[in-house]
Every structure is written in C-alpha cells, then in structure tokens.
C-alpha cells in the first residue's frame, strides 16, 4: 500500500469554519505550490475563538503520521529582532478516539542556549514536516484546534498537509522493534512546575502532558508538588499557590492565577496527575524544589505568605553574617517542614516516591548558628575562618543534608510498610561528585546507606571548570563507579533542552557507554511538543539498538520547499525575507 498525502485542507469539516480571507473566527485557507505537489493549507492566530475542524483520513490499519506545518513570517518586530526565522507556532491536534489534545510546536533553536544546528534551520519558503506518532487509523479522523493561553499569544497554528505511511513489511518490523520493553524503560521526565507559564487549565490539560509518554521508554515522572511550602496541590500542611495581585509583573503571575481555577473547583490537580500517570503505566514521584526566591526586584514568591517569607531567621548565612535567600537545612524546623510536606503527599496520594531538586535553590547550608556551633564543638575552630576548600567544612555542611535524607528514608519506609511496597527516593544532583560535596551533597554516603534509589546528574554552577555546559560522559562514569554494585541508578540529564534527533541519539549513546542506567529530560513539557525530537526521545531507552538508528533519527523530520502561497512567489532569489 502506498503512502497517502492529504494536501487539500479544504476537506476539513465543518466547511463553515473556513474563510477565503483572513478574519477573526475562521481558519484562513491559503493555496500553495510545493516543489512536487500543490495544496491548500489552513492557518489561524492562536488565542482567539475558532471552531475545531475535523479531517477524515479514510485509512485503515497502523500508519506513521507526519504533519506538514508552515510557520510563516513573524508579524512582530520583537520576534524578528530576536532572530526568529519565522513565527512561533503551536498547533493542537488529536485523533478522534483520543482522550485529549496533543500539541505541535515550532522547532527553532537558540544559538546561545542550544548551539548551532544548521542542518535543521528552515526558511520562509519551506514547510517543516515532523513525525507526530504511529497509530491504528481504522475509523479515525484528525481533529485540529488552535492553542489558548498566554504562552501562545502572538503565535499561529497551521496545517499544510498530512502524510500517512502504512506500517507494512520492514516498516512494521521497525515499529515493533521500537516498542517499549521492560529493559528499555530507562527514561525520566521532570516537570518542575513552569508549564510555559500557564498552569494546566483542567483535567484534560494535565492528562495531555502524560499521554505522549504512553507506550514509550519513559518509566518515571518527577511531578512538581511544591517549592517548599508553596504547593501545587490542595495542601493542608503548606499553602496552595496563591494569586499575585492583578497585573503584577512576575514570571509566575499567570501560573498562580490559573491555579485558582483548581482551588475554586475543589479538585486536586495532584490527584489528577497521579491517575493520569498510572493510566499511562508510568510511575510518578512528588517533586520538591527547596525554596529560594526570584532575583529582585520581582522576588515576591508566588505572592503568598510562605515559610520563607515569614522566617528569615531560617535563611542561610554568609561568613560575614549576611542572610542569603535560601532556607537552610541545618535548622530542624526546616527539615521538619520538608518531612511533613512529603509525608502528606505519600500518605494522601498514590505516589510511587519522592524527588528532591538539589540542582536549584542551593546552597542549602552555609554558616548558620547550628553549623558554627557544631563545627566549633567538633574541630575547635570557627568555620567562618577556615578555607572554603577545607574538606572538613564540606563534610560538616553535608552532614545536615544527609540527616534530612535519613529522616526522609525512615519516613518513606514507615509509610511504605503500611502500603506494603517500597516508596522510592530520587534526587537531582550536580555535575561532579566533588561539586556535590562542596554544595552539601554527600552522594557517596547516600548510596552506601541505601538512602536514594535514583540520582539524576544535572549541569550546574561549578566550583571548577568542567568543560561544556552539559553533563559530560566522564562525570557519568564517575557516578557509575560510585553506585556500582548498589541498587542506585544513575541518569544523565540531557542538555541542552533542544537538540535535533540525530544529536539526541549520539549524546544518549555517549552516556550509556559511560555507564548511565538511563536518561532524564529536564522541563519535559517543553520537549514533548517538539515532535521530531520527541520521536527520538520516546525510544531513547533502547540502549542496544540506538547505534543502528542514525537513518531512523533523520526520518523524523524533513524540509519541503514551497514556491508560492496565495499566488505570491517565495523565490529566495528575489527578497522573500524583505517582503512587506
């Protein structure tokens, strides 16, 4: 059976949702001419109300589904001066029997954050085709919608064509080979609570973050539950997120405003997330960032009165007595609060474990009163006057964090015994064992005492130059030696967040060769919508097969040249970039 190309989007229903001229309330139909075919794309701004449209597929059996999208020229000077090649793009779509919408996002790269990837740069006379997913299409249609939420403001949704490739013969064998197995469930997703600025609006929106991980190599999800006592659930120990004043300038303004929908409805988003994860055969851990504050002048955290704002006496303290904007684990009151929050989570929700983010809001111990007092008693010296590289100081500061880890492990064992299962503990740590110790993480003791089940190695601020701003294979080898023969698993946090599929494949192989047990993906929400990359990520647990999949990685996207849109030439020789 040959592949099916659906290039005429005028076939969508209802026809009344389409318009021949751009206007609010309709999808704009644009005829275009590509190098080898002609078609009609549909496009619409995001953030406005337009009907969803339905595209009959008239296909049966399993297929690969590729979506062609055209990003077009940005209509905003700010984007153009920032260096975007075209408009940012968010398209929502689902098959007719799906429970929720998925999203396709444009795949631009920031040279500063992501590096240069010239092979994947595209121009204004190209359609970008991405592999969306594989599915059985018998009796199915595709449903398209534009995106809502402020994160998508000033952006567009478009569909140029749909390409369906039957999974037959060698293609079917490849599909079967990519199916997850017990030994390929090696991937970790981390949701640190940002969600592109808008908190998920409802149950379907939360589920939409988990569904792309169904039938993939993902096993664990670290789901944001709190930043200390500022909670992303209806907590009675901490404070559920409170809204900032109307119009307040803070990057979490929209997040806190959106969360109030859950508060008003009395529905707990953490309970929804736990059910969604388990429905997708994923384990889910409650994830806590140990609270610091945003940089001033926009430093009011979530607009709420929190433990940190109420108790500056529990902040970390520098050698000269200045208070630093982090809570200190050296204080029993801080450790007790962390314990109470995690106990509430594992007792009241069907979580599979807990997760601490030691890669943010550090340092966790400096020169607070208990630290100075205990160091003087143990060593007869004032720690504020010893060299900062003194190993005694490192070990002493680490002892308070290890104390917390022991207390958490004991609590998890207690609750786990009642639930007749082991509740796991995971931690994001820094990019070398030495760097961990300097910032108070004695990972060697944690592993030796069986306190942690998973260590996720993350690129962080270093006390020494460690090469590129990513986790280096040599670092993974160091951690692998530390955990050899134990039950603790090591994961490399794959950075930068945005990489072409082939570079993802190459980097993952490097980590496995260095001894990684699996791969972690920070800000997973920002990776699942970049579909060509997601297509590579979902199979990144196939450690033994990845070496043979270079060609497969390059198949997840392609550029399709187009010659004109709406009868207007896009010939690059004659000034496409300067039209208008």
XYZ file of C-alpha atoms in Angstrom:
580
model
C 0.000 0.000 0.000
C 1.367 3.420 -0.971
C 1.610 6.364 1.388
C -1.271 8.833 1.486
C -0.692 12.580 1.083
C -3.586 14.816 2.103
C -2.613 18.277 0.924
C -6.043 19.853 0.464
C -7.127 21.097 3.879
C -10.389 22.346 2.390
C -11.556 18.792 3.143
C -11.878 19.592 6.844
C -15.310 19.853 8.438
C -17.266 21.945 9.091
C -16.654 23.925 5.909
C -18.227 26.929 7.632
C -15.111 27.137 9.833
C -13.005 28.112 6.802
C -12.602 31.510 5.215
C -11.155 32.641 1.897
C -9.932 35.848 3.540
C -8.245 36.213 6.953
C -10.797 37.236 9.558
C -11.428 36.592 13.230
C -13.431 33.423 13.756
C -12.292 31.387 10.720
C -9.343 29.312 9.583
C -7.793 31.109 6.607
C -7.409 28.888 3.512
C -4.176 29.511 1.578
C -3.411 27.790 -1.741
C 0.257 26.894 -2.085
C 2.552 25.286 -4.599
C 5.314 22.964 -3.363
C 8.090 21.555 -5.479
C 6.304 18.274 -6.212
C 2.654 18.933 -5.358
C 0.044 21.619 -4.767
C -2.273 22.051 -1.844
C -4.357 24.260 0.428
C -3.129 24.991 3.934
C -5.208 26.413 6.770
C -3.877 28.872 9.329
C -5.257 30.879 12.243
C -3.896 33.012 15.103
C -3.754 31.353 18.490
C -5.631 32.752 21.446
C -8.815 33.577 19.501
C -12.018 31.581 19.348
C -12.335 29.425 16.233
C -14.103 26.084 15.756
C -12.171 22.857 15.875
C -12.002 21.217 12.454
C -12.097 17.538 11.554
C -10.128 15.911 8.714
C -11.374 12.499 7.511
C -8.383 10.215 6.886
C -10.045 7.344 5.032
C -7.261 5.000 6.084
C -7.194 1.710 7.946
C -4.585 -0.184 9.919
C -1.369 1.078 11.531
C 0.351 4.110 9.997
C 3.041 6.628 10.727
C 1.528 10.107 10.814
C 3.554 13.075 9.569
C 2.283 16.654 9.798
C 3.457 19.446 7.500
C 3.313 22.896 9.087
C 4.248 26.296 7.693
C 5.385 28.828 10.273
C 5.416 31.877 8.040
C 6.972 35.250 8.709
C 6.579 36.649 12.206
C 4.177 39.609 12.314
C 6.005 41.029 15.351
C 9.074 43.218 15.217
C 10.217 41.876 18.591
C 10.457 38.327 17.230
C 12.235 39.475 14.101
C 14.853 41.429 16.032
C 15.316 38.467 18.383
C 16.437 36.421 15.403
C 13.474 34.093 14.835
C 13.345 32.862 11.239
C 9.569 32.885 11.339
C 6.573 32.985 13.608
C 6.371 30.800 16.711
C 3.793 28.124 16.175
C 1.509 25.941 18.300
C -0.983 23.534 16.722
C -3.246 21.324 18.814
C -4.390 18.032 17.310
C -5.764 14.637 18.221
C -7.195 11.529 16.648
C -10.937 11.189 17.027
C -10.684 8.452 19.657
C -8.000 10.207 21.733
C -8.916 11.410 25.197
C -7.124 14.758 24.877
C -5.306 17.071 22.500
C -1.588 16.941 21.826
C 0.443 19.964 20.650
C 2.990 20.522 17.885
C 5.381 23.422 18.464
C 7.777 25.037 16.007
C 11.343 23.754 16.379
C 13.534 26.814 16.463
C 16.910 26.803 18.214
C 18.609 29.478 20.280
C 22.305 29.689 19.335
C 23.116 30.790 22.882
C 21.222 28.060 24.736
C 21.041 25.264 22.186
C 24.040 25.736 19.908
C 24.101 25.929 16.108
C 22.284 23.220 14.140
C 22.427 24.380 10.507
C 21.063 21.085 9.213
C 17.706 21.909 10.776
C 17.440 25.593 10.012
C 14.487 26.339 7.757
C 13.488 29.343 5.744
C 10.294 31.131 4.801
C 9.994 29.107 1.602
C 9.936 25.731 3.364
C 7.332 23.613 5.100
C 8.616 21.713 8.125
C 7.350 18.142 8.266
C 7.555 16.277 11.577
C 6.733 12.749 12.667
C 3.808 13.068 15.042
C 3.089 9.466 16.079
C 2.159 5.953 14.959
C -1.435 4.797 15.294
C -4.115 2.464 14.005
C -6.211 4.725 11.780
C -9.189 2.447 11.179
C -12.301 4.601 11.543
C -10.260 7.602 12.677
C -10.210 11.280 11.764
C -7.770 14.043 12.699
C -9.088 16.979 14.714
C -7.227 20.304 14.693
C -7.546 23.255 17.070
C -5.610 26.406 17.794
C -3.941 26.982 21.154
C -5.187 29.083 24.054
C -3.310 30.526 26.997
C -0.958 33.464 27.191
C 2.051 31.287 26.349
C 0.629 31.026 22.821
C -0.309 34.670 22.405
C 1.064 36.314 19.260
C 1.551 32.880 17.660
C -0.137 30.906 14.891
C -1.491 27.442 14.180
C -1.285 25.993 10.681
C -1.629 22.724 8.784
C -0.248 22.391 5.270
C -0.668 18.650 4.789
C -0.882 15.242 6.434
C 1.250 12.331 5.214
C 0.318 8.780 6.202
C 2.826 5.953 5.780
C 1.451 2.397 6.136
C 3.356 0.243 8.604
C 3.983 -2.767 6.382
C 6.943 -5.081 5.864
C 10.211 -3.513 7.036
C 8.346 -0.500 8.420
C 6.216 -2.761 10.604
C 9.317 -4.587 11.827
C 10.916 -1.262 12.752
C 7.739 -0.226 14.558
C 7.790 -3.456 16.550
C 11.472 -3.004 17.351
C 10.773 0.479 18.736
C 8.021 -0.778 21.047
C 8.926 -0.423 24.736
C 10.121 -3.459 26.681
C 10.862 -3.893 30.376
C 14.580 -3.423 29.688
C 14.041 -0.179 27.722
C 12.068 1.654 30.436
C 15.041 3.873 31.274
C 13.754 7.423 30.860
C 12.850 10.069 33.444
C 10.557 13.057 32.845
C 10.872 16.126 35.059
C 8.076 18.684 35.375
C 9.414 21.487 37.572
C 6.150 23.416 37.660
C 6.632 26.052 34.943
C 4.334 24.685 32.179
C 5.185 27.518 29.745
C 3.839 29.973 32.306
C 0.210 28.773 32.264
C -0.816 26.108 34.809
C -2.882 23.321 33.178
C -6.459 24.539 32.956
C -8.293 21.283 33.617
C -8.063 17.505 33.884
C -7.664 17.073 30.131
C -4.778 19.558 30.057
C -2.925 17.632 32.772
C -3.540 14.336 31.035
C -2.146 15.830 27.817
C 1.282 16.047 29.459
C 1.301 12.305 30.169
C -0.236 10.842 27.023
C 2.830 11.500 24.804
C 4.778 9.234 27.179
C 2.361 6.336 26.840
C 3.877 3.341 25.007
C 7.346 4.886 25.208
C 10.582 4.219 27.085
C 9.606 6.597 29.900
C 9.277 4.983 33.314
C 9.471 7.752 35.926
C 7.820 11.171 36.144
C 9.039 13.775 38.649
C 5.939 15.957 39.048
C 6.157 19.354 40.778
C 4.279 19.266 44.078
C 5.834 22.210 45.920
C 8.514 24.810 46.290
C 8.958 24.115 49.967
C 5.509 25.013 51.375
C 4.172 26.829 48.281
C 2.190 23.863 46.988
C 0.921 22.784 43.574
C -1.825 20.752 45.224
C -4.549 21.382 47.814
C -2.221 21.011 50.774
C -3.193 21.378 54.409
C 0.420 21.419 55.582
C 1.625 24.043 53.141
C -0.144 26.798 51.234
C -1.696 26.094 47.814
C -0.441 28.586 45.233
C -1.979 31.998 45.775
C -2.583 34.528 43.038
C -0.400 37.587 42.659
C -2.123 40.998 42.525
C -3.826 41.748 39.220
C -1.304 42.995 36.685
C 1.713 42.248 38.870
C 4.936 41.733 36.910
C 6.315 38.307 37.743
C 7.002 35.312 35.534
C 4.707 33.216 37.737
C 1.754 35.613 37.627
C -0.160 33.533 35.079
C 0.739 30.260 36.780
C -0.632 31.349 40.149
C -3.714 32.920 38.580
C -4.525 29.745 36.635
C -4.086 27.575 39.732
C -7.016 29.346 41.397
C -9.348 27.508 38.997
C -8.487 24.269 40.807
C -8.916 25.900 44.212
C -12.367 27.224 43.295
C -13.453 23.865 41.876
C -12.120 21.986 44.892
C -10.402 19.465 42.597
C -6.843 18.476 43.465
C -4.515 18.606 40.425
C -2.048 16.220 42.089
C -4.706 13.514 42.340
C -5.478 14.074 38.654
C -1.778 13.827 37.725
C -1.278 10.613 39.717
C -4.210 8.940 37.979
C -3.055 10.155 34.551
C 0.449 8.793 35.148
C -0.742 5.388 36.286
C -3.211 5.183 33.400
C -0.186 5.568 31.099
C 1.805 2.899 33.018
C 4.170 5.493 34.451
C 5.467 5.873 37.988
C 5.092 9.336 39.495
C 7.103 10.959 42.279
C 6.226 14.134 44.202
C 8.950 16.670 43.357
C 10.058 19.491 45.655
C 12.279 22.465 44.935
C 13.820 23.680 48.187
C 12.695 27.250 48.124
C 14.769 30.247 47.202
C 13.440 33.495 45.744
C 13.464 35.091 42.321
C 16.020 37.791 41.722
C 14.856 41.250 42.867
C 13.005 43.443 42.161
C 10.485 40.725 41.139
C 11.285 38.473 44.068
C 7.927 38.053 45.767
C 7.495 34.316 45.566
C 4.078 33.341 44.246
C 2.544 36.344 46.018
C 1.856 34.231 49.092
C 2.994 34.333 52.669
C 5.306 31.327 52.893
C 7.551 29.753 55.490
C 10.488 31.504 53.866
C 8.935 34.986 53.901
C 7.741 34.512 57.482
C 11.005 33.131 58.824
C 14.120 34.914 57.565
C 15.836 33.573 60.683
C 15.963 30.201 58.889
C 17.752 31.549 55.811
C 21.330 30.610 55.012
C 24.001 32.990 56.335
C 27.305 34.005 54.735
C 30.613 34.211 56.616
C 30.091 37.923 57.292
C 26.570 37.448 58.680
C 24.558 38.478 55.615
C 21.412 36.466 55.074
C 21.316 34.601 51.753
C 17.949 33.978 50.001
C 17.738 30.212 50.612
C 16.326 28.210 53.502
C 18.935 26.250 55.468
C 18.582 22.525 56.046
C 20.783 22.932 59.132
C 17.705 24.087 61.059
C 15.496 21.279 62.467
C 12.430 23.413 61.739
C 13.201 23.392 58.011
C 13.811 19.633 57.919
C 10.596 19.035 59.850
C 8.603 21.106 57.373
C 10.057 19.159 54.431
C 9.224 15.917 56.220
C 5.634 16.967 56.935
C 5.040 18.038 53.335
C 6.389 14.808 51.845
C 4.526 12.724 54.441
C 1.285 14.453 53.470
C 1.958 13.656 49.818
C 2.805 9.946 50.170
C 0.063 9.305 52.724
C -2.740 11.077 50.847
C -1.824 10.349 47.202
C -0.865 7.145 45.436
C 2.645 8.410 44.678
C 5.433 5.946 43.909
C 8.116 8.022 45.617
C 9.533 11.478 46.260
C 12.088 13.648 44.471
C 14.308 16.484 45.686
C 15.757 19.135 43.377
C 19.236 19.757 44.759
C 20.172 21.393 41.438
C 18.191 24.533 42.243
C 17.992 26.957 45.206
C 21.414 25.964 46.521
C 23.423 26.319 48.714
C 21.370 24.578 51.417
C 23.810 25.019 54.307
C 26.327 27.809 54.913
C 27.308 29.359 58.275
C 24.106 29.370 60.277
C 24.196 29.269 64.075
C 23.850 25.438 64.361
C 26.601 24.974 61.751
C 29.057 27.271 63.547
C 28.215 25.833 66.974
C 28.599 22.189 65.907
C 31.811 22.829 63.953
C 33.373 24.592 66.936
C 32.425 21.671 69.192
C 33.844 19.107 66.757
C 37.001 20.824 65.497
C 37.668 23.662 67.920
C 37.722 26.202 65.096
C 35.326 28.785 63.733
C 34.161 27.507 60.287
C 33.818 31.088 59.081
C 37.576 31.429 59.266
C 38.694 28.201 57.579
C 39.488 27.948 53.884
C 36.355 27.381 51.799
C 38.038 24.348 50.190
C 38.684 22.703 53.580
C 37.300 19.165 53.355
C 36.193 19.293 56.993
C 33.856 22.162 56.094
C 32.467 20.249 53.127
C 31.806 17.164 55.212
C 30.287 19.160 58.038
C 27.842 21.022 55.816
C 26.936 17.786 54.055
C 26.068 16.126 57.359
C 22.890 18.237 57.720
C 21.648 17.318 54.246
C 22.427 13.646 54.934
C 20.452 13.986 58.171
C 17.453 15.093 56.099
C 17.917 12.192 53.691
C 17.993 9.679 56.552
C 14.862 11.173 58.085
C 13.063 11.048 54.733
C 14.150 7.451 54.110
C 12.831 6.416 57.538
C 9.503 8.149 56.861
C 9.185 6.525 53.429
C 9.918 3.099 54.917
C 7.276 3.660 57.589
C 4.582 4.732 55.128
C 5.697 2.115 52.601
C 5.307 -0.662 55.174
C 1.676 0.351 55.649
C 1.174 0.367 51.867
C 3.138 -2.910 51.524
C 5.586 -1.517 48.989
C 8.865 0.377 48.848
C 8.487 4.086 48.263
C 11.472 5.315 46.281
C 13.548 8.473 46.666
C 15.195 10.325 43.778
C 17.379 13.416 43.709
C 18.707 15.783 41.099
C 22.355 16.433 41.926
C 25.265 18.381 40.480
C 27.709 17.704 37.714
C 30.512 16.020 39.675
C 30.858 14.162 42.955
C 33.245 16.891 44.118
C 30.805 19.634 43.179
C 28.061 17.816 45.091
C 30.198 17.622 48.239
C 31.104 21.309 48.059
C 27.407 22.250 47.981
C 26.437 19.850 50.786
C 25.532 16.604 48.989
C 27.485 13.586 50.231
C 26.166 11.333 47.491
C 28.663 8.604 48.427
C 27.085 8.237 51.868
C 23.582 8.372 50.411
C 24.400 5.500 48.079
C 26.312 3.463 50.684
C 23.441 3.689 53.183
C 20.762 2.929 50.576
C 19.017 6.263 51.085
C 18.404 7.006 47.400
C 17.155 4.885 44.522
C 17.836 7.319 41.665
C 20.480 10.025 41.160
C 19.945 12.390 38.233
C 23.128 14.247 37.268
C 22.407 17.790 36.104
C 24.643 20.565 34.660
C 25.023 23.176 37.392
C 27.187 26.004 38.642
C 30.591 24.507 39.392
C 33.460 25.220 41.741
C 35.727 24.192 38.898
C 35.678 24.241 35.110
C 34.061 21.060 33.833
C 34.025 21.670 30.092
C 30.807 22.213 28.168
C 27.652 23.378 29.927
C 26.210 19.906 29.922
C 26.750 16.656 31.766
C 29.974 15.171 30.443
C 30.358 11.400 29.890
C 33.348 11.419 32.280
C 31.043 12.717 35.013
C 28.591 9.892 34.399
C 31.465 7.381 34.581
C 32.428 8.848 37.969
C 28.910 8.415 39.346
C 28.612 4.945 37.795
C 31.729 3.830 39.704
C 30.231 5.251 42.890
C 26.994 3.270 42.514
C 28.419 0.055 41.068
C 27.029 -2.985 42.859
C 24.277 -0.986 44.605
C 20.593 -0.572 43.850
C 21.005 3.097 42.985
C 20.512 4.026 39.319
C 22.315 6.895 37.566
C 20.703 9.141 34.934
C 22.262 11.827 32.755
C 20.117 14.947 32.415
C 20.214 15.592 28.666
C 21.120 19.172 27.795
C 20.601 21.454 26.037
C 16.837 21.087 26.098
C 16.567 21.407 22.308
C 18.641 19.212 20.003
C 17.957 17.665 16.584
C 17.019 13.956 16.754
C 20.353 12.659 15.479
C 22.295 14.678 18.045
C 19.992 13.367 20.769
C 20.769 9.829 19.616
C 24.523 10.444 19.608
C 24.569 12.050 23.052
C 22.415 9.338 24.624
C 24.785 6.668 23.289
C 27.721 8.549 24.871
C 26.005 8.461 28.248
C 25.149 4.778 28.048
C 28.728 3.980 27.059
C 29.908 5.936 30.119
C 27.747 3.854 32.448
C 24.401 5.662 32.692
C 21.425 3.493 33.614
C 19.058 5.901 31.901
C 18.425 9.407 30.591
C 16.490 12.263 32.176
C 14.795 15.203 30.461
C 14.514 18.448 32.412
C 11.417 20.524 31.566
C 9.869 17.598 29.723
C 6.795 19.699 28.962
C 8.987 21.832 26.668
C 10.293 18.774 24.774
C 7.148 16.732 24.131
C 5.675 19.348 21.780
C 8.765 19.448 19.545
C 7.657 16.357 17.715
C 10.686 15.332 15.700
C 12.731 15.455 18.909
C 10.032 13.706 20.905
C 10.017 10.910 18.319
C 13.692 10.259 19.090
C 13.333 10.754 22.824
C 10.496 8.232 23.181
C 12.802 5.393 22.020
C 15.957 6.589 23.798
C 15.757 3.701 26.261
C 16.611 1.192 23.504
C 20.223 1.122 24.562
C 21.248 -1.840 22.414
C 19.551 -0.665 19.226
C 20.369 3.056 19.159
C 23.670 2.542 17.388
C 21.830 1.297 14.296
C 19.211 4.050 14.200
C 21.009 7.016 12.616
C 18.848 6.751 9.499
C 15.745 6.420 11.630
C 16.627 9.571 13.576
C 16.931 11.548 10.346
C 13.492 10.329 9.212
C 11.609 12.187 11.936
C 11.670 15.490 10.076
C 12.245 16.956 6.648
C 12.008 20.274 4.853
C 9.656 20.597 1.887
C 10.380 23.552 -0.462
C 7.409 25.663 -1.486
C 7.341 28.023 -4.433
C 4.320 30.204 -3.697
C 1.480 30.854 -1.245
C -1.743 32.558 -2.317
C -0.126 33.093 -5.711
C 2.763 35.082 -4.189
C 6.211 33.859 -5.176
C 8.582 32.709 -2.449
C 11.576 32.520 -4.760
C 14.520 33.156 -2.373
C 16.447 34.929 -5.113
C 14.034 37.824 -5.014
C 13.836 39.013 -1.446
C 11.478 36.733 0.500
C 12.941 37.943 3.796
C 12.145 41.552 2.940
C 8.624 41.175 1.525
C 6.457 43.834 3.141
